[in-house]
Amino acid sequence: MNKDNFPVMLNAANLAHEETSLETLIQSSLSERLNIPRNNIIIPKNKEKYHDALNPTRTNPLLQEVFDIMRRLNETALHDFTLGCDQDGNNSFANCIDNVARDIADIFENKNITYLELGPEPAKTRRIISKLQNLHCTISDYISVDINPSSEVVMRNELSDLLSYDHIHCITKPFDKLTTRDIRIGTQPTLATMLGFQEGNEHPDSANYFLSKILQHEDFLLSEMQIFTGENHSILEKFYLDPRMRRFSRLALERIYPDAQSRYRFEIIPVTLENGQVIRCCVSCEDIFYPNNLEKYVFVANYCLKYTLAQFRNFRINDDLFKIICEHSTGDNTVSFQLSRRTNRTL
């Protein structure tokens, strides 16, 4: 990378994303925290991190590694029976998934459903679908939606012994391009899942709006959120300082600036919404260095809002688009699985 055009490239990349509301709010807060100009903070859109713009349906080694990192994190979590437990060893992360699966099975017992996954999570999804089938819930069709084309082969392999090949459907496109026609199969109800804290990557208003547009009355939504309690800084920090999260951050940088020298940074910052409400946000970044360039630049590889449990509930029921049916939290109150039903309210 030529040092003369390095800052120009950074500014140009940054300015292209000023229009995105949540990114702008994060940029402002991070600028204040780090005491650097907003224009020196680069926040790429997710589509730039998870697919090749010139060939969006084709995978490559970097995209495959990105997907594999998240897969390994989830596999580790499900096999650690102490993760998320309280001081007495109760309510592990894996227990929460099993408990919410039982609640779903109670609702859909002896019924056919479409399982719609917004952002594939192989380990968690296999566990949930297997549990539902054992509890007499029939998955007629599985649909995954992901911008990363690397997920299709993995998901087909992961579910091949649970569902027939022609009932596993994989859509490679960003969520904002998704329509009801893409995900509606027959007349059976849909169970949609957003696992892996993905909803934290979206502005609360846009997330609820998008979900309400693609889901119909009596469809269900299962969302997983990492919760901010005010006392769990160390737990959040441990997750984001994991070597796999550090590698994920570096990969995101390399996709756009492959030759940049950098150092990993993690911050928990306050993000103030337009209505004045404050939500904490975990941000993993790369401090970028270039020889003979004294100006400081920061590349944001990942950001994720961390609601309090009350905020998570309130944003879901806002505008009466969804009704919360149940929720299960880990013993340490750091992760919550929330099951809600789409109402008949329209925007």
Short mmCIF file of C-alpha atoms in Angstrom, two decimals:
data_model
loop_
_atom_site.label_atom_id
_atom_site.label_comp_id
_atom_site.label_asym_id
_atom_site.label_seq_id
_atom_site.Cartn_x
_atom_site.Cartn_y
_atom_site.Cartn_z
CA MET A 1 0.00 0.00 0.00
CA ASN A 2 1.36 3.36 -1.00
CA LYS A 3 1.84 5.59 2.04
CA ASP A 4 0.87 8.72 0.07
CA ASN A 5 -2.66 7.52 -0.63
CA PHE A 6 -3.20 5.51 2.54
CA PRO A 7 -5.01 8.25 4.52
CA VAL A 8 -6.99 9.23 1.44
CA MET A 9 -8.19 5.66 0.99
CA LEU A 10 -9.25 5.51 4.63
CA ASN A 11 -11.19 8.75 4.46
CA ALA A 12 -12.86 7.75 1.21
CA ALA A 13 -13.90 4.41 2.64
CA ASN A 14 -15.23 6.06 5.75
CA LEU A 15 -17.21 8.80 4.05
CA ALA A 16 -19.01 6.22 1.92
CA HIS A 17 -20.74 4.97 5.08
CA GLU A 18 -21.73 8.22 6.77
CA GLU A 19 -25.35 7.64 5.77
CA THR A 20 -25.78 4.53 7.92
CA SER A 21 -27.39 5.63 11.16
CA LEU A 22 -25.98 3.09 13.61
CA GLU A 23 -22.51 3.26 12.10
CA THR A 24 -22.52 7.03 12.43
CA LEU A 25 -23.58 6.84 16.08
CA ILE A 26 -20.83 4.33 16.83
CA GLN A 27 -18.30 6.41 14.94
CA SER A 28 -19.17 9.50 16.99
CA SER A 29 -18.93 7.68 20.32
CA LEU A 30 -15.67 5.96 19.43
CA SER A 31 -14.20 9.24 18.22
CA GLU A 32 -14.95 10.81 21.59
CA ARG A 33 -13.57 7.81 23.50
CA LEU A 34 -10.30 7.65 21.56
CA ASN A 35 -9.97 11.41 21.02
CA ILE A 36 -9.42 11.13 17.27
CA PRO A 37 -11.34 12.70 14.35
CA ARG A 38 -14.46 10.87 13.18
CA ASN A 39 -13.07 10.75 9.66
CA ASN A 40 -10.18 8.64 10.95
CA ILE A 41 -12.53 5.86 12.03
CA ILE A 42 -13.44 3.39 9.29
CA ILE A 43 -16.59 1.28 9.67
CA PRO A 44 -17.18 -0.96 6.63
CA LYS A 45 -20.59 -2.37 5.88
CA ASN A 46 -21.10 -6.03 6.74
CA LYS A 47 -21.42 -6.97 3.08
CA GLU A 48 -17.84 -5.79 2.53
CA LYS A 49 -16.62 -8.17 5.24
CA TYR A 50 -18.57 -11.28 4.32
CA HIS A 51 -18.67 -11.51 0.55
CA ASP A 52 -16.75 -10.65 -2.60
CA ALA A 53 -18.44 -7.72 -4.35
CA LEU A 54 -17.18 -8.90 -7.75
CA ASN A 55 -18.51 -12.42 -7.23
CA PRO A 56 -20.95 -12.40 -4.29
CA THR A 57 -22.02 -16.05 -4.59
CA ARG A 58 -18.50 -17.48 -4.68
CA THR A 59 -16.49 -18.30 -1.58
CA ASN A 60 -12.75 -17.95 -0.99
CA PRO A 61 -10.29 -18.94 1.78
CA LEU A 62 -10.75 -15.72 3.75
CA LEU A 63 -14.54 -15.97 3.75
CA GLN A 64 -14.31 -19.64 4.70
CA GLU A 65 -12.04 -18.84 7.61
CA VAL A 66 -14.39 -16.12 8.84
CA PHE A 67 -17.28 -18.60 8.91
CA ASP A 68 -15.15 -21.33 10.51
CA ILE A 69 -14.04 -19.02 13.33
CA MET A 70 -17.63 -18.39 14.41
CA ARG A 71 -18.46 -22.06 14.04
CA ARG A 72 -15.61 -23.08 16.34
CA LEU A 73 -16.61 -20.47 18.92
CA ASN A 74 -20.11 -21.94 19.07
CA GLU A 75 -18.91 -25.53 19.21
CA THR A 76 -16.68 -24.62 22.15
CA ALA A 77 -19.58 -22.91 23.92
CA LEU A 78 -21.92 -25.88 23.53
CA HIS A 79 -19.35 -28.33 24.86
CA ASP A 80 -18.46 -26.21 27.91
CA PHE A 81 -21.11 -27.18 30.45
CA THR A 82 -19.94 -24.49 32.87
CA LEU A 83 -20.25 -21.58 30.40
CA GLY A 84 -22.88 -19.12 31.54
CA CYS A 85 -23.64 -20.93 34.80
CA ASP A 86 -24.45 -19.12 38.02
CA GLN A 87 -22.39 -19.66 41.17
CA ASP A 88 -24.29 -22.89 41.89
CA GLY A 89 -23.55 -24.33 38.44
CA ASN A 90 -27.06 -23.84 37.02
CA ASN A 91 -28.37 -22.60 33.66
CA SER A 92 -25.42 -23.08 31.33
CA PHE A 93 -25.43 -21.71 27.80
CA ALA A 94 -26.23 -25.18 26.43
CA ASN A 95 -29.07 -25.63 28.95
CA CYS A 96 -30.65 -22.38 27.75
CA ILE A 97 -30.75 -23.58 24.15
CA ASP A 98 -32.32 -26.89 25.22
CA ASN A 99 -34.92 -25.13 27.35
CA VAL A 100 -36.03 -22.72 24.64
CA ALA A 101 -36.20 -25.64 22.17
CA ARG A 102 -38.61 -27.39 24.53
CA ASP A 103 -40.81 -24.30 24.63
CA ILE A 104 -40.83 -24.15 20.83
CA ALA A 105 -41.70 -27.84 20.64
CA ASP A 106 -44.64 -27.30 23.00
CA ILE A 107 -46.00 -24.67 20.62
CA PHE A 108 -45.48 -26.66 17.43
CA GLU A 109 -45.99 -30.20 18.68
CA ASN A 110 -47.30 -32.48 15.88
CA LYS A 111 -47.21 -29.56 13.45
CA ASN A 112 -45.16 -28.80 10.34
CA ILE A 113 -43.04 -25.64 10.32
CA THR A 114 -40.54 -23.84 8.13
CA TYR A 115 -37.28 -23.20 9.95
CA LEU A 116 -35.82 -19.92 8.69
CA GLU A 117 -32.30 -19.08 9.83
CA LEU A 118 -31.09 -15.52 9.39
CA GLY A 119 -27.34 -15.99 9.57
CA PRO A 120 -26.46 -19.71 9.81
CA GLU A 121 -25.08 -21.08 13.07
CA PRO A 122 -24.25 -24.77 12.39
CA ALA A 123 -23.68 -26.06 15.92
CA LYS A 124 -26.63 -24.29 17.55
CA THR A 125 -28.99 -25.01 14.66
CA ARG A 126 -28.22 -28.72 14.62
CA ARG A 127 -28.84 -28.88 18.35
CA ILE A 128 -32.16 -27.03 18.13
CA ILE A 129 -33.53 -28.93 15.11
CA SER A 130 -32.49 -32.28 16.57
CA LYS A 131 -34.21 -31.41 19.84
CA LEU A 132 -37.39 -30.27 18.04
CA GLN A 133 -37.56 -33.47 16.00
CA ASN A 134 -37.12 -35.59 19.12
CA LEU A 135 -40.04 -33.70 20.67
CA HIS A 136 -42.37 -34.46 17.72
CA CYS A 137 -42.06 -31.20 15.84
CA THR A 138 -41.72 -31.61 12.07
CA ILE A 139 -39.36 -29.34 10.15
CA SER A 140 -40.85 -29.37 6.64
CA ASP A 141 -38.20 -27.07 5.20
CA TYR A 142 -35.05 -25.38 6.37
CA ILE A 143 -34.00 -22.05 4.81
CA SER A 144 -30.75 -20.29 5.56
CA VAL A 145 -30.07 -16.69 4.55
CA ASP A 146 -26.49 -15.48 4.58
CA ILE A 147 -24.35 -13.00 2.69
CA ASN A 148 -21.33 -15.29 3.13
CA PRO A 149 -21.51 -18.03 0.45
CA SER A 150 -19.22 -20.26 2.53
CA SER A 151 -22.11 -21.23 4.80
CA GLU A 152 -24.13 -23.28 2.29
CA VAL A 153 -21.88 -26.35 2.07
CA VAL A 154 -21.39 -26.37 5.84
CA MET A 155 -25.11 -26.17 6.60
CA ARG A 156 -26.04 -28.87 4.09
CA ASN A 157 -23.44 -31.19 5.62
CA GLU A 158 -24.48 -30.34 9.16
CA LEU A 159 -28.16 -31.11 8.55
CA SER A 160 -27.85 -33.91 5.99
CA ASP A 161 -28.84 -36.65 8.45
CA LEU A 162 -31.74 -34.62 9.87
CA LEU A 163 -33.40 -33.26 6.71
CA SER A 164 -33.50 -34.41 3.09
CA TYR A 165 -31.36 -32.50 0.59
CA ASP A 166 -34.28 -31.00 -1.34
CA HIS A 167 -35.76 -29.58 1.86
CA ILE A 168 -32.61 -27.63 2.72
CA HIS A 169 -32.62 -24.25 0.96
CA CYS A 170 -29.77 -21.75 1.07
CA ILE A 171 -30.13 -18.13 -0.03
CA THR A 172 -27.05 -15.97 -0.51
CA LYS A 173 -28.10 -12.33 -0.18
CA PRO A 174 -28.07 -9.54 2.41
CA PHE A 175 -31.00 -9.34 4.80
CA ASP A 176 -32.14 -5.98 3.45
CA LYS A 177 -32.74 -7.59 0.04
CA LEU A 178 -34.85 -10.40 1.46
CA THR A 179 -38.57 -10.57 0.64
CA THR A 180 -41.44 -12.65 1.97
CA ARG A 181 -41.50 -14.55 -1.34
CA ASP A 182 -37.92 -15.70 -0.73
CA ILE A 183 -38.73 -17.46 2.52
CA ARG A 184 -42.40 -18.51 2.30
CA ILE A 185 -42.97 -22.20 1.56
CA GLY A 186 -46.56 -23.40 1.68
CA THR A 187 -48.94 -22.26 4.38
CA GLN A 188 -47.22 -23.66 7.46
CA PRO A 189 -45.97 -21.22 10.09
CA THR A 190 -42.35 -20.09 10.13
CA LEU A 191 -39.91 -20.17 13.00
CA ALA A 192 -37.22 -17.57 12.26
CA THR A 193 -33.97 -17.49 14.20
CA MET A 194 -31.38 -14.74 14.63
CA LEU A 195 -28.66 -16.33 16.72
CA GLY A 196 -25.11 -15.27 17.48
CA PHE A 197 -26.10 -11.78 18.72
CA GLN A 198 -26.73 -10.75 15.10
CA GLU A 199 -29.56 -8.42 16.00
CA GLY A 200 -26.98 -6.35 17.87
CA ASN A 201 -25.44 -5.43 14.51
CA GLU A 202 -28.58 -3.52 13.54
CA HIS A 203 -30.21 -0.31 14.64
CA PRO A 204 -33.10 -1.38 16.92
CA ASP A 205 -35.72 0.35 14.77
CA SER A 206 -34.48 -1.09 11.49
CA ALA A 207 -34.17 -4.60 12.97
CA ASN A 208 -37.77 -4.69 14.17
CA TYR A 209 -39.00 -3.17 10.92
CA PHE A 210 -37.15 -5.71 8.77
CA LEU A 211 -38.32 -8.66 10.85
CA SER A 212 -41.92 -7.48 10.88
CA LYS A 213 -41.93 -7.13 7.08
CA ILE A 214 -40.76 -10.68 6.30
CA LEU A 215 -42.67 -12.48 9.07
CA GLN A 216 -46.41 -12.96 9.02
CA HIS A 217 -49.05 -13.13 11.74
CA GLU A 218 -48.45 -16.20 13.97
CA ASP A 219 -44.85 -16.71 12.79
CA PHE A 220 -42.32 -16.95 15.61
CA LEU A 221 -38.91 -15.36 16.14
CA LEU A 222 -36.08 -16.74 18.27
CA SER A 223 -33.37 -14.17 18.96
CA GLU A 224 -30.18 -14.54 20.96
CA MET A 225 -28.65 -11.49 22.59
CA GLN A 226 -25.55 -10.92 24.69
CA ILE A 227 -26.85 -8.84 27.61
CA PHE A 228 -25.18 -5.88 29.34
CA THR A 229 -25.77 -6.05 33.10
CA GLY A 230 -23.42 -3.30 34.25
CA GLU A 231 -21.43 -5.90 36.16
CA ASN A 232 -20.29 -8.22 33.35
CA HIS A 233 -17.55 -6.15 31.71
CA SER A 234 -15.02 -8.88 32.39
CA ILE A 235 -17.18 -11.57 30.74
CA LEU A 236 -17.71 -9.47 27.63
CA GLU A 237 -14.03 -8.58 27.54
CA LYS A 238 -12.99 -12.23 27.84
CA PHE A 239 -15.16 -13.12 24.83
CA TYR A 240 -13.80 -10.34 22.61
CA LEU A 241 -10.18 -10.91 23.63
CA ASP A 242 -10.38 -14.57 22.64
CA PRO A 243 -7.65 -15.29 20.02
CA ARG A 244 -10.34 -16.33 17.54
CA MET A 245 -12.08 -12.97 17.83
CA ARG A 246 -8.73 -11.25 17.37
CA ARG A 247 -8.16 -13.30 14.22
CA PHE A 248 -11.65 -12.45 12.97
CA SER A 249 -10.86 -8.76 13.39
CA ARG A 250 -7.61 -9.03 11.48
CA LEU A 251 -9.31 -10.94 8.64
CA ALA A 252 -11.90 -8.18 8.27
CA LEU A 253 -9.08 -5.64 7.92
CA GLU A 254 -7.13 -7.78 5.45
CA ARG A 255 -10.10 -8.07 3.12
CA ILE A 256 -10.03 -4.31 2.58
CA TYR A 257 -6.47 -3.27 3.51
CA PRO A 258 -4.36 -6.45 3.14
CA ASP A 259 -1.00 -4.75 3.75
CA ALA A 260 -1.91 -2.60 6.73
CA GLN A 261 0.03 -2.93 9.98
CA SER A 262 -2.30 -3.01 12.95
CA ARG A 263 -2.86 -3.72 16.64
CA TYR A 264 -6.08 -5.15 18.08
CA ARG A 265 -8.27 -2.98 20.29
CA PHE A 266 -11.49 -3.71 22.22
CA GLU A 267 -13.82 -1.06 23.61
CA ILE A 268 -17.23 -0.93 25.30
CA ILE A 269 -18.76 2.41 24.38
CA PRO A 270 -22.12 4.13 24.99
CA VAL A 271 -24.27 4.67 21.91
CA THR A 272 -27.01 7.27 22.21
CA LEU A 273 -30.02 6.68 19.98
CA GLU A 274 -32.08 9.43 18.41
CA ASN A 275 -34.62 9.18 21.26
CA GLY A 276 -31.90 9.73 23.86
CA GLN A 277 -31.74 6.12 25.06
CA VAL A 278 -28.22 4.84 25.71
CA ILE A 279 -27.15 1.32 24.71
CA ARG A 280 -23.73 -0.16 25.33
CA CYS A 281 -21.83 -1.38 22.29
CA CYS A 282 -18.88 -3.77 22.11
CA VAL A 283 -16.42 -2.75 19.40
CA SER A 284 -13.44 -4.74 18.16
CA CYS A 285 -11.00 -2.64 16.15
CA GLU A 286 -7.61 -2.53 14.55
CA ASP A 287 -5.40 0.47 15.29
CA ILE A 288 -3.67 1.05 11.94
CA PHE A 289 -0.06 2.14 11.67
CA TYR A 290 2.01 3.21 8.72
CA PRO A 291 5.69 4.17 8.72
CA ASN A 292 6.27 7.96 8.86
CA ASN A 293 2.57 8.64 9.29
CA LEU A 294 1.82 10.14 12.70
CA GLU A 295 -1.92 10.37 12.21
CA LYS A 296 -3.97 7.65 13.94
CA TYR A 297 -6.61 5.58 12.16
CA VAL A 298 -8.95 2.95 13.56
CA PHE A 299 -10.65 0.21 11.55
CA VAL A 300 -13.82 -1.18 13.16
CA ALA A 301 -13.94 -4.89 12.40
CA ASN A 302 -17.01 -5.73 14.45
CA TYR A 303 -19.60 -3.90 16.50
CA CYS A 304 -22.52 -5.27 18.46
CA LEU A 305 -25.09 -3.53 20.64
CA LYS A 306 -25.46 -5.04 24.11
CA TYR A 307 -28.94 -4.32 25.42
CA THR A 308 -29.90 -4.60 29.03
CA LEU A 309 -32.54 -7.29 29.47
CA ALA A 310 -35.20 -4.60 29.88
CA GLN A 311 -34.09 -2.89 26.65
CA PHE A 312 -34.13 -6.22 24.79
CA ARG A 313 -37.73 -6.75 25.89
CA ASN A 314 -38.86 -3.20 25.21
CA PHE A 315 -37.40 -3.02 21.70
CA ARG A 316 -39.11 -6.28 20.77
CA ILE A 317 -42.58 -5.19 21.83
CA ASN A 318 -42.15 -1.65 20.49
CA ASP A 319 -44.95 -0.73 18.04
CA ASP A 320 -46.81 -3.90 19.08
CA LEU A 321 -45.28 -5.87 16.19
CA PHE A 322 -44.24 -8.82 18.35
CA LYS A 323 -45.42 -10.40 21.58
CA ILE A 324 -42.83 -12.05 23.80
CA ILE A 325 -43.77 -15.64 24.59
CA CYS A 326 -40.85 -16.71 26.76
CA GLU A 327 -37.19 -16.06 27.44
CA HIS A 328 -34.32 -18.06 28.91
CA SER A 329 -31.17 -16.47 30.29
CA THR A 330 -27.89 -18.04 31.31
CA GLY A 331 -27.19 -18.28 35.03
CA ASP A 332 -24.77 -15.36 34.85
CA ASN A 333 -27.41 -13.29 32.95
CA THR A 334 -24.99 -12.63 30.10
CA VAL A 335 -26.95 -14.30 27.26
CA SER A 336 -30.70 -14.33 26.70
CA PHE A 337 -32.77 -16.35 24.23
CA GLN A 338 -36.06 -14.63 23.51
CA LEU A 339 -39.00 -16.27 21.73
CA SER A 340 -41.68 -13.95 20.36
CA ARG A 341 -44.72 -14.20 18.08
CA ARG A 342 -45.55 -11.86 15.23
CA THR A 343 -48.79 -9.99 15.87
CA ASN A 344 -51.30 -8.93 13.23
CA ARG A 345 -50.18 -5.30 13.51
CA THR A 346 -48.85 -3.73 10.30
CA LEU A 347 -46.75 -0.60 9.88
#
